[in-house]
Amino acid sequence: MSTTTEAMPSTSTKSEPEQAYKEMYSKSRRSALPPKTDAPDFTLRSTPDQWLSLSEFRGQPVVLAFYPADWSPVCGDQMALYNEMLKEFHDLGAELIGISVDGAWCHAAFARDRKLHFPLLADFEPKGDVARRYGVYRYKDGVSERALFVIDAAGKVYWSFVSPVGVNPGADGILSALEDLQNKQTVSATMEAK
Amino acid sequence: MINRMYLKLPDPERDHFQGTIDAPIALLEYGDYECPFCGELQPIVKEIQRRLGDDLCFAFRHFPLTNVHPHAEHAAEAAEAAAEQRSFWAMHETLFANQDALDDEALAEYAAALGLNAKRLIQEVISGAHAQRVREDFNSGVRAGVNGTPSLFINGQRYDGARGLEPLLAAVSNPASII
């Protein structure tokens, strides 16, 4: 897991809010839900008039891609990369969901502009609530980490990864996790058959 | 398919490469003909090739971001179709030199200008004859950790530094310095 430690200005007399803020922020960097924990269910807007719940995907793996904000630069853009890989994700039986604190109308414009073919959920009200529950909210910045979760068919976290905010984590980790899941499934199916 | 051993290195069995495959420095690019950053890199790669000469093997794999760049897929397939007529690199350079005109009509024109069988080339592009090959390149890139274009690997190590001539030349000249 990739982490960076960010130096906070140290002062001898810390005000209480400052201390609380520091604690919250440093906590957010280490608290991404680890494997084997139950993935908290949520219901968020996927479009201005539609809602989507994680539990709807029970029975298949889901890739949750938290990202800080819509409208990052084009060529190195993480969502543009995943958009090209939907077939690979689907071939591995998985659905992809993007999540940021942007509102549904912003997501709609972003998805239309980038021709994204997967849902972007608006973690908008209460702001960042889902990111907080997954342990990947950046209190300092008011956005989520660039964090990836692969949720298994039973709704448990199988794999998670937090990338430095400015670094596109690519997709190799996701693919490995999904393949792992698929292999496990094949093995257990073979065991049952025996 | 690309041999796993060659995921981040030029694969002599299938890749398009310039220079000798066992040159001491291997530079592998994952690129997209419609990506402006790849276009900017093209003359820099040429200059590095000129300066390093026989010490460098340069290989190119396709990584088209087709939703962002609507012509990138056909452009990549046109380069592969040109390769069938032994003209991959000529088409490669033509495409980078004409990034703002990459529709099918333009691709056919470039093929004709290069003295290729343009009809055959564009038929292969339209029928998707090389789509699988392009996809193989793309998927190998994803496996290797490519997250956007252009992505460069120097002797199998991803290069995340600046893409100007000087820093790139320094990195290529001293691969051990790449962290």
GROMACS .gro file of C-alpha atoms in nm:
model
  373
    1MET     CA    1   0.000   0.000   0.000
    2SER     CA    2   0.127   0.337  -0.094
    3THR     CA    3   0.135   0.607   0.169
    4THR     CA    4   0.301   0.938   0.206
    5THR     CA    5   0.360   1.117   0.529
    6GLU     CA    6   0.282   1.482   0.516
    7ALA     CA    7   0.451   1.711   0.758
    8MET     CA    8   0.218   1.927   0.956
    9PRO     CA    9   0.355   2.256   1.085
   10SER     CA   10   0.450   2.194   1.445
   11THR     CA   11   0.371   2.457   1.700
   12SER     CA   12   0.428   2.430   2.070
   13THR     CA   13   0.080   2.547   2.160
   14LYS     CA   14  -0.178   2.368   1.952
   15SER     CA   15  -0.532   2.486   1.963
   16GLU     CA   16  -0.787   2.213   2.009
   17PRO     CA   17  -0.938   2.236   1.662
   18GLU     CA   18  -0.592   2.225   1.513
   19GLN     CA   19  -0.511   1.911   1.707
   20ALA     CA   20  -0.840   1.748   1.611
   21TYR     CA   21  -0.782   1.841   1.250
   22LYS     CA   22  -0.436   1.690   1.254
   23GLU     CA   23  -0.564   1.370   1.405
   24MET     CA   24  -0.843   1.341   1.154
   25TYR     CA   25  -0.616   1.407   0.864
   26SER     CA   26  -0.338   1.170   0.959
   27LYS     CA   27  -0.599   0.909   1.039
   28SER     CA   28  -0.751   0.934   0.696
   29ARG     CA   29  -0.430   0.820   0.538
   30ARG     CA   30  -0.408   0.491   0.720
   31SER     CA   31  -0.764   0.389   0.768
   32ALA     CA   32  -0.874   0.257   0.430
   33LEU     CA   33  -1.090  -0.046   0.503
   34PRO     CA   34  -0.862  -0.350   0.490
   35PRO     CA   35  -0.938  -0.685   0.326
   36LYS     CA   36  -1.198  -0.912   0.489
   37THR     CA   37  -1.402  -0.627   0.637
   38ASP     CA   38  -1.763  -0.589   0.532
   39ALA     CA   39  -1.796  -0.324   0.265
   40PRO     CA   40  -2.043  -0.069   0.404
   41ASP     CA   41  -2.354  -0.052   0.188
   42PHE     CA   42  -2.453   0.286   0.047
   43THR     CA   43  -2.707   0.444  -0.183
   44LEU     CA   44  -2.593   0.741  -0.389
   45ARG     CA   45  -2.717   0.932  -0.691
   46SER     CA   46  -2.582   0.796  -1.018
   47THR     CA   47  -2.765   1.060  -1.224
   48PRO     CA   48  -2.974   1.359  -1.121
   49ASP     CA   49  -3.280   1.130  -1.101
   50GLN     CA   50  -3.142   0.781  -1.034
   51TRP     CA   51  -2.994   0.613  -0.732
   52LEU     CA   52  -2.762   0.318  -0.704
   53SER     CA   53  -2.684   0.092  -0.408
   54LEU     CA   54  -2.379  -0.123  -0.358
   55SER     CA   55  -2.602  -0.411  -0.245
   56GLU     CA   56  -2.753  -0.428  -0.595
   57PHE     CA   57  -2.427  -0.587  -0.705
   58ARG     CA   58  -2.424  -0.864  -0.446
   59GLY     CA   59  -2.320  -1.187  -0.617
   60GLN     CA   60  -2.051  -1.034  -0.832
   61PRO     CA   61  -1.727  -0.844  -0.768
   62VAL     CA   62  -1.738  -0.466  -0.775
   63VAL     CA   63  -1.452  -0.224  -0.829
   64LEU     CA   64  -1.500   0.098  -0.630
   65ALA     CA   65  -1.276   0.373  -0.758
   66PHE     CA   66  -1.275   0.676  -0.530
   67TYR     CA   67  -1.115   0.977  -0.694
   68PRO     CA   68  -1.072   1.337  -0.578
   69ALA     CA   69  -1.258   1.528  -0.847
   70ASP     CA   70  -1.405   1.534  -1.196
   71TRP     CA   71  -1.224   1.724  -1.471
   72SER     CA   72  -0.862   1.621  -1.418
   73PRO     CA   73  -0.630   1.638  -1.721
   74VAL     CA   74  -0.723   1.413  -2.011
   75CYS     CA   75  -0.438   1.187  -2.115
   76GLY     CA   76  -0.322   1.074  -1.775
   77ASP     CA   77  -0.673   1.051  -1.643
   78GLN     CA   78  -0.758   0.750  -1.433
   79MET     CA   79  -1.125   0.737  -1.531
   80ALA     CA   80  -1.037   0.756  -1.902
   81LEU     CA   81  -0.811   0.454  -1.855
   82TYR     CA   82  -1.076   0.250  -1.672
   83ASN     CA   83  -1.328   0.348  -1.936
   84GLU     CA   84  -1.110   0.170  -2.192
   85MET     CA   85  -1.097  -0.139  -1.974
   86LEU     CA   86  -1.463  -0.206  -1.910
   87LYS     CA   87  -1.451  -0.514  -2.130
   88GLU     CA   88  -1.165  -0.661  -1.927
   89PHE     CA   89  -1.349  -0.588  -1.603
   90HIS     CA   90  -1.670  -0.741  -1.740
   91ASP     CA   91  -1.481  -1.045  -1.866
   92LEU     CA   92  -1.372  -1.097  -1.507
   93GLY     CA   93  -1.734  -1.069  -1.397
   94ALA     CA   94  -1.689  -0.731  -1.229
   95GLU     CA   95  -1.867  -0.397  -1.242
   96LEU     CA   96  -1.685  -0.067  -1.209
   97ILE     CA   97  -1.816   0.229  -1.011
   98GLY     CA   98  -1.649   0.570  -0.980
   99ILE     CA   99  -1.716   0.783  -0.670
  100SER     CA  100  -1.628   1.142  -0.590
  101VAL     CA  101  -1.780   1.425  -0.389
  102ASP     CA  102  -1.889   1.605  -0.706
  103GLY     CA  103  -2.263   1.652  -0.754
  104ALA     CA  104  -2.476   1.450  -0.995
  105TRP     CA  105  -2.498   1.731  -1.253
  106CYS     CA  106  -2.121   1.773  -1.251
  107HIS     CA  107  -2.078   1.397  -1.296
  108ALA     CA  108  -2.329   1.401  -1.582
  109ALA     CA  109  -2.135   1.672  -1.767
  110PHE     CA  110  -1.802   1.501  -1.698
  111ALA     CA  111  -1.926   1.159  -1.810
  112ARG     CA  112  -2.074   1.306  -2.126
  113ASP     CA  113  -1.758   1.499  -2.209
  114ARG     CA  114  -1.528   1.200  -2.153
  115LYS     CA  115  -1.776   0.946  -2.293
  116LEU     CA  116  -1.759   0.739  -1.978
  117HIS     CA  117  -1.963   0.418  -1.991
  118PHE     CA  118  -1.981   0.336  -1.622
  119PRO     CA  119  -2.165   0.499  -1.332
  120LEU     CA  120  -2.016   0.790  -1.138
  121LEU     CA  121  -2.172   0.825  -0.797
  122ALA     CA  122  -2.214   1.155  -0.617
  123ASP     CA  123  -2.086   1.131  -0.258
  124PHE     CA  124  -2.233   1.476  -0.220
  125GLU     CA  125  -2.477   1.487   0.072
  126PRO     CA  126  -2.373   1.441   0.343
  127LYS     CA  127  -2.052   1.535   0.173
  128GLY     CA  128  -1.797   1.254   0.156
  129ASP     CA  129  -2.004   1.030   0.384
  130VAL     CA  130  -1.923   0.713   0.190
  131ALA     CA  131  -1.555   0.803   0.157
  132ARG     CA  132  -1.549   0.855   0.536
  133ARG     CA  133  -1.705   0.515   0.595
  134TYR     CA  134  -1.445   0.354   0.371
  135GLY     CA  135  -1.170   0.544   0.554
  136VAL     CA  136  -1.054   0.741   0.253
  137TYR     CA  137  -1.176   1.096   0.309
  138ARG     CA  138  -0.923   1.377   0.306
  139TYR     CA  139  -1.053   1.615   0.569
  140LYS     CA  140  -0.795   1.874   0.482
  141ASP     CA  141  -0.904   1.896   0.121
  142GLY     CA  142  -1.269   1.803   0.140
  143VAL     CA  143  -1.231   1.530  -0.123
  144SER     CA  144  -1.166   1.158  -0.116
  145GLU     CA  145  -0.833   0.989  -0.157
  146ARG     CA  146  -0.750   0.824  -0.486
  147ALA     CA  147  -0.847   0.485  -0.348
  148LEU     CA  148  -0.941   0.153  -0.501
  149PHE     CA  149  -1.149  -0.123  -0.346
  150VAL     CA  150  -1.232  -0.459  -0.494
  151ILE     CA  151  -1.544  -0.592  -0.321
  152ASP     CA  152  -1.611  -0.964  -0.356
  153ALA     CA  153  -1.942  -1.131  -0.442
  154ALA     CA  154  -2.026  -1.165  -0.073
  155GLY     CA  155  -1.985  -0.793  -0.012
  156LYS     CA  156  -1.650  -0.806   0.166
  157VAL     CA  157  -1.345  -0.598   0.086
  158TYR     CA  158  -1.106  -0.826  -0.100
  159TRP     CA  159  -0.836  -0.574  -0.185
  160SER     CA  160  -0.779  -0.204  -0.128
  161PHE     CA  161  -0.518   0.044  -0.233
  162VAL     CA  162  -0.461   0.412  -0.164
  163SER     CA  163  -0.252   0.599  -0.418
  164PRO     CA  164  -0.092   0.937  -0.360
  165VAL     CA  165  -0.356   1.185  -0.475
  166GLY     CA  166  -0.151   1.307  -0.770
  167VAL     CA  167  -0.064   0.960  -0.897
  168ASN     CA  168  -0.289   0.762  -1.127
  169PRO     CA  169  -0.268   0.409  -0.983
  170GLY     CA  170  -0.334   0.242  -1.317
  171ALA     CA  171  -0.526  -0.083  -1.331
  172ASP     CA  172  -0.277  -0.365  -1.283
  173GLY     CA  173  -0.363  -0.403  -0.913
  174ILE     CA  174  -0.736  -0.422  -0.987
  175LEU     CA  175  -0.685  -0.685  -1.257
  176SER     CA  176  -0.466  -0.899  -1.032
  177ALA     CA  177  -0.724  -0.883  -0.752
  178LEU     CA  178  -1.011  -0.973  -0.986
  179GLU     CA  179  -0.816  -1.262  -1.136
  180ASP     CA  180  -0.732  -1.384  -0.789
  181LEU     CA  181  -1.100  -1.379  -0.701
  182GLN     CA  182  -1.187  -1.567  -1.016
  183ASN     CA  183  -0.924  -1.833  -0.948
  184LYS     CA  184  -1.049  -1.877  -0.593
  185GLN     CA  185  -1.401  -1.920  -0.725
  186THR     CA  186  -1.285  -2.184  -0.972
  187VAL     CA  187  -1.095  -2.367  -0.699
  188SER     CA  188  -1.388  -2.368  -0.458
  189ALA     CA  189  -1.627  -2.477  -0.733
  190THR     CA  190  -1.393  -2.767  -0.811
  191MET     CA  191  -1.375  -2.857  -0.442
  192GLU     CA  192  -1.751  -2.859  -0.415
  193ALA     CA  193  -1.782  -3.074  -0.725
  194LYS     CA  194  -1.551  -3.326  -0.560
  195MET     CA  195   0.049  -1.268  -2.692
  196ILE     CA  196   0.341  -1.087  -2.539
  197ASN     CA  197   0.572  -1.315  -2.349
  198ARG     CA  198   0.544  -1.215  -1.981
  199MET     CA  199   0.918  -1.183  -1.964
  200TYR     CA  200   0.894  -0.903  -2.218
  201LEU     CA  201   0.604  -0.716  -2.060
  202LYS     CA  202   0.819  -0.410  -1.998
  203LEU     CA  203   1.087  -0.483  -2.256
  204PRO     CA  204   1.078  -0.503  -2.634
  205ASP     CA  205   0.960  -0.851  -2.734
  206PRO     CA  206   1.165  -0.963  -3.035
  207GLU     CA  207   0.893  -1.209  -3.136
  208ARG     CA  208   0.623  -0.952  -3.197
  209ASP     CA  209   0.718  -0.590  -3.133
  210HIS     CA  210   0.806  -0.323  -3.382
  211PHE     CA  211   1.150  -0.203  -3.285
  212GLN     CA  212   1.433   0.005  -3.424
  213GLY     CA  213   1.795  -0.081  -3.352
  214THR     CA  214   1.921  -0.419  -3.244
  215ILE     CA  215   1.718  -0.610  -2.990
  216ASP     CA  216   2.020  -0.677  -2.767
  217ALA     CA  217   2.131  -0.314  -2.752
  218PRO     CA  218   2.236  -0.216  -2.399
  219ILE     CA  219   1.949   0.032  -2.364
  220ALA     CA  220   1.590  -0.068  -2.435
  221LEU     CA  221   1.332   0.211  -2.458
  222LEU     CA  222   0.970   0.098  -2.484
  223GLU     CA  223   0.691   0.347  -2.546
  224TYR     CA  224   0.319   0.291  -2.499
  225GLY     CA  225   0.156   0.559  -2.708
  226ASP     CA  226  -0.153   0.689  -2.885
  227TYR     CA  227  -0.129   0.860  -3.225
  228GLU     CA  228  -0.393   1.116  -3.133
  229CYS     CA  229  -0.242   1.204  -2.794
  230PRO     CA  230  -0.073   1.546  -2.811
  231PHE     CA  231   0.182   1.451  -2.543
  232CYS     CA  232   0.288   1.151  -2.750
  233GLY     CA  233   0.319   1.383  -3.047
  234GLU     CA  234   0.549   1.612  -2.848
  235LEU     CA  235   0.761   1.315  -2.746
  236GLN     CA  236   0.813   1.190  -3.101
  237PRO     CA  237   1.094   1.431  -3.206
  238ILE     CA  238   1.260   1.379  -2.868
  239VAL     CA  239   1.267   1.003  -2.920
  240LYS     CA  240   1.415   1.059  -3.265
  241GLU     CA  241   1.687   1.280  -3.121
  242ILE     CA  242   1.768   1.023  -2.852
  243GLN     CA  243   1.792   0.757  -3.121
  244ARG     CA  244   2.024   0.980  -3.322
  245ARG     CA  245   2.251   1.044  -3.026
  246LEU     CA  246   2.265   0.692  -2.886
  247GLY     CA  247   2.283   0.512  -3.219
  248ASP     CA  248   2.353   0.142  -3.184
  249ASP     CA  249   2.332   0.158  -2.806
  250LEU     CA  250   1.954   0.196  -2.821
  251CYS     CA  251   1.667  -0.033  -2.910
  252PHE     CA  252   1.338   0.157  -2.937
  253ALA     CA  253   1.004  -0.024  -2.948
  254PHE     CA  254   0.649   0.111  -2.972
  255ARG     CA  255   0.325  -0.045  -2.849
  256HIS     CA  256  -0.023   0.092  -2.897
  257PHE     CA  257  -0.221   0.234  -2.609
  258PRO     CA  258  -0.516   0.412  -2.772
  259LEU     CA  259  -0.757   0.590  -2.537
  260THR     CA  260  -1.040   0.554  -2.782
  261ASN     CA  261  -1.316   0.737  -2.595
  262VAL     CA  262  -1.103   1.047  -2.556
  263HIS     CA  263  -0.936   1.015  -2.896
  264PRO     CA  264  -1.191   0.895  -3.151
  265HIS     CA  265  -0.936   0.834  -3.429
  266ALA     CA  266  -0.667   0.668  -3.219
  267GLU     CA  267  -0.784   0.310  -3.266
  268HIS     CA  268  -0.798   0.322  -3.646
  269ALA     CA  269  -0.470   0.509  -3.657
  270ALA     CA  270  -0.306   0.232  -3.452
  271GLU     CA  271  -0.460  -0.032  -3.677
  272ALA     CA  272  -0.338   0.160  -3.983
  273ALA     CA  273   0.017   0.143  -3.848
  274GLU     CA  274  -0.027  -0.234  -3.808
  275ALA     CA  275  -0.172  -0.260  -4.157
  276ALA     CA  276   0.129  -0.068  -4.286
  277ALA     CA  277   0.350  -0.315  -4.101
  278GLU     CA  278   0.191  -0.590  -4.312
  279GLN     CA  279   0.338  -0.398  -4.604
  280ARG     CA  280   0.670  -0.361  -4.423
  281SER     CA  281   0.618   0.008  -4.353
  282PHE     CA  282   0.530   0.036  -3.983
  283TRP     CA  283   0.780   0.308  -3.900
  284ALA     CA  284   0.705   0.521  -4.204
  285MET     CA  285   0.336   0.517  -4.114
  286HIS     CA  286   0.416   0.568  -3.745
  287GLU     CA  287   0.601   0.891  -3.824
  288THR     CA  288   0.340   1.008  -4.071
  289LEU     CA  289   0.064   0.962  -3.813
  290PHE     CA  290   0.251   1.158  -3.547
  291ALA     CA  291   0.323   1.431  -3.799
  292ASN     CA  292  -0.049   1.460  -3.878
  293GLN     CA  293  -0.219   1.420  -3.543
  294ASP     CA  294  -0.503   1.653  -3.632
  295ALA     CA  295  -0.602   1.460  -3.945
  296LEU     CA  296  -0.643   1.093  -3.866
  297ASP     CA  297  -0.982   0.998  -4.012
  298ASP     CA  298  -1.007   0.696  -4.241
  299GLU     CA  299  -0.983   0.907  -4.554
  300ALA     CA  300  -0.661   1.065  -4.430
  301LEU     CA  301  -0.520   0.723  -4.336
  302ALA     CA  302  -0.578   0.603  -4.692
  303GLU     CA  303  -0.410   0.916  -4.827
  304TYR     CA  304  -0.103   0.861  -4.612
  305ALA     CA  305  -0.082   0.500  -4.726
  306ALA     CA  306  -0.091   0.610  -5.088
  307ALA     CA  307   0.167   0.883  -5.024
  308LEU     CA  308   0.398   0.622  -4.873
  309GLY     CA  309   0.361   0.411  -5.184
  310LEU     CA  310   0.158   0.142  -5.009
  311ASN     CA  311  -0.147  -0.043  -5.133
  312ALA     CA  312  -0.393   0.205  -4.982
  313LYS     CA  313  -0.702   0.004  -5.067
  314ARG     CA  314  -0.573  -0.303  -4.891
  315LEU     CA  315  -0.461  -0.099  -4.592
  316ILE     CA  316  -0.791   0.076  -4.539
  317GLN     CA  317  -0.985  -0.246  -4.588
  318GLU     CA  318  -0.780  -0.407  -4.313
  319VAL     CA  319  -0.847  -0.107  -4.091
  320ILE     CA  320  -1.221  -0.105  -4.154
  321SER     CA  321  -1.255  -0.480  -4.107
  322GLY     CA  322  -1.062  -0.463  -3.781
  323ALA     CA  323  -0.803  -0.709  -3.906
  324HIS     CA  324  -0.548  -0.574  -3.659
  325ALA     CA  325  -0.780  -0.483  -3.373
  326GLN     CA  326  -0.675  -0.782  -3.168
  327ARG     CA  327  -0.309  -0.701  -3.203
  328VAL     CA  328  -0.372  -0.344  -3.086
  329ARG     CA  329  -0.575  -0.477  -2.794
  330GLU     CA  330  -0.290  -0.709  -2.699
  331ASP     CA  331  -0.058  -0.411  -2.686
  332PHE     CA  332  -0.308  -0.220  -2.474
  333ASN     CA  333  -0.361  -0.506  -2.230
  334SER     CA  334   0.010  -0.568  -2.194
  335GLY     CA  335   0.043  -0.201  -2.105
  336VAL     CA  336  -0.225  -0.220  -1.840
  337ARG     CA  337  -0.047  -0.522  -1.690
  338ALA     CA  338   0.281  -0.338  -1.693
  339GLY     CA  339   0.124  -0.051  -1.499
  340VAL     CA  340   0.070   0.197  -1.782
  341ASN     CA  341  -0.173   0.461  -1.657
  342GLY     CA  342  -0.179   0.707  -1.944
  343THR     CA  343   0.010   0.809  -2.255
  344PRO     CA  344   0.287   0.829  -2.331
  345SER     CA  345   0.435   0.577  -2.088
  346LEU     CA  346   0.801   0.489  -2.118
  347PHE     CA  347   0.998   0.192  -1.990
  348ILE     CA  348   1.376   0.208  -1.987
  349ASN     CA  349   1.530  -0.138  -1.956
  350GLY     CA  350   1.205  -0.261  -1.809
  351GLN     CA  351   1.172   0.015  -1.552
  352ARG     CA  352   0.891   0.267  -1.576
  353TYR     CA  353   1.017   0.619  -1.629
  354ASP     CA  354   0.800   0.875  -1.450
  355GLY     CA  355   1.029   1.174  -1.488
  356ALA     CA  356   1.001   1.477  -1.713
  357ARG     CA  357   0.972   1.407  -2.083
  358GLY     CA  358   1.202   1.679  -2.213
  359LEU     CA  359   1.511   1.586  -2.412
  360GLU     CA  360   1.763   1.655  -2.136
  361PRO     CA  361   1.606   1.460  -1.848
  362LEU     CA  362   1.509   1.175  -2.075
  363LEU     CA  363   1.850   1.159  -2.231
  364ALA     CA  364   2.006   1.153  -1.884
  365ALA     CA  365   1.778   0.869  -1.775
  366VAL     CA  366   1.834   0.667  -2.090
  367SER     CA  367   2.210   0.717  -2.071
  368ASN     CA  368   2.216   0.595  -1.712
  369PRO     CA  369   1.931   0.347  -1.661
  370ALA     CA  370   2.060   0.262  -1.314
  371SER     CA  371   1.961   0.613  -1.202
  372ILE     CA  372   1.590   0.548  -1.251
  373ILE     CA  373   1.417   0.484  -0.925
   0.00000   0.00000   0.00000
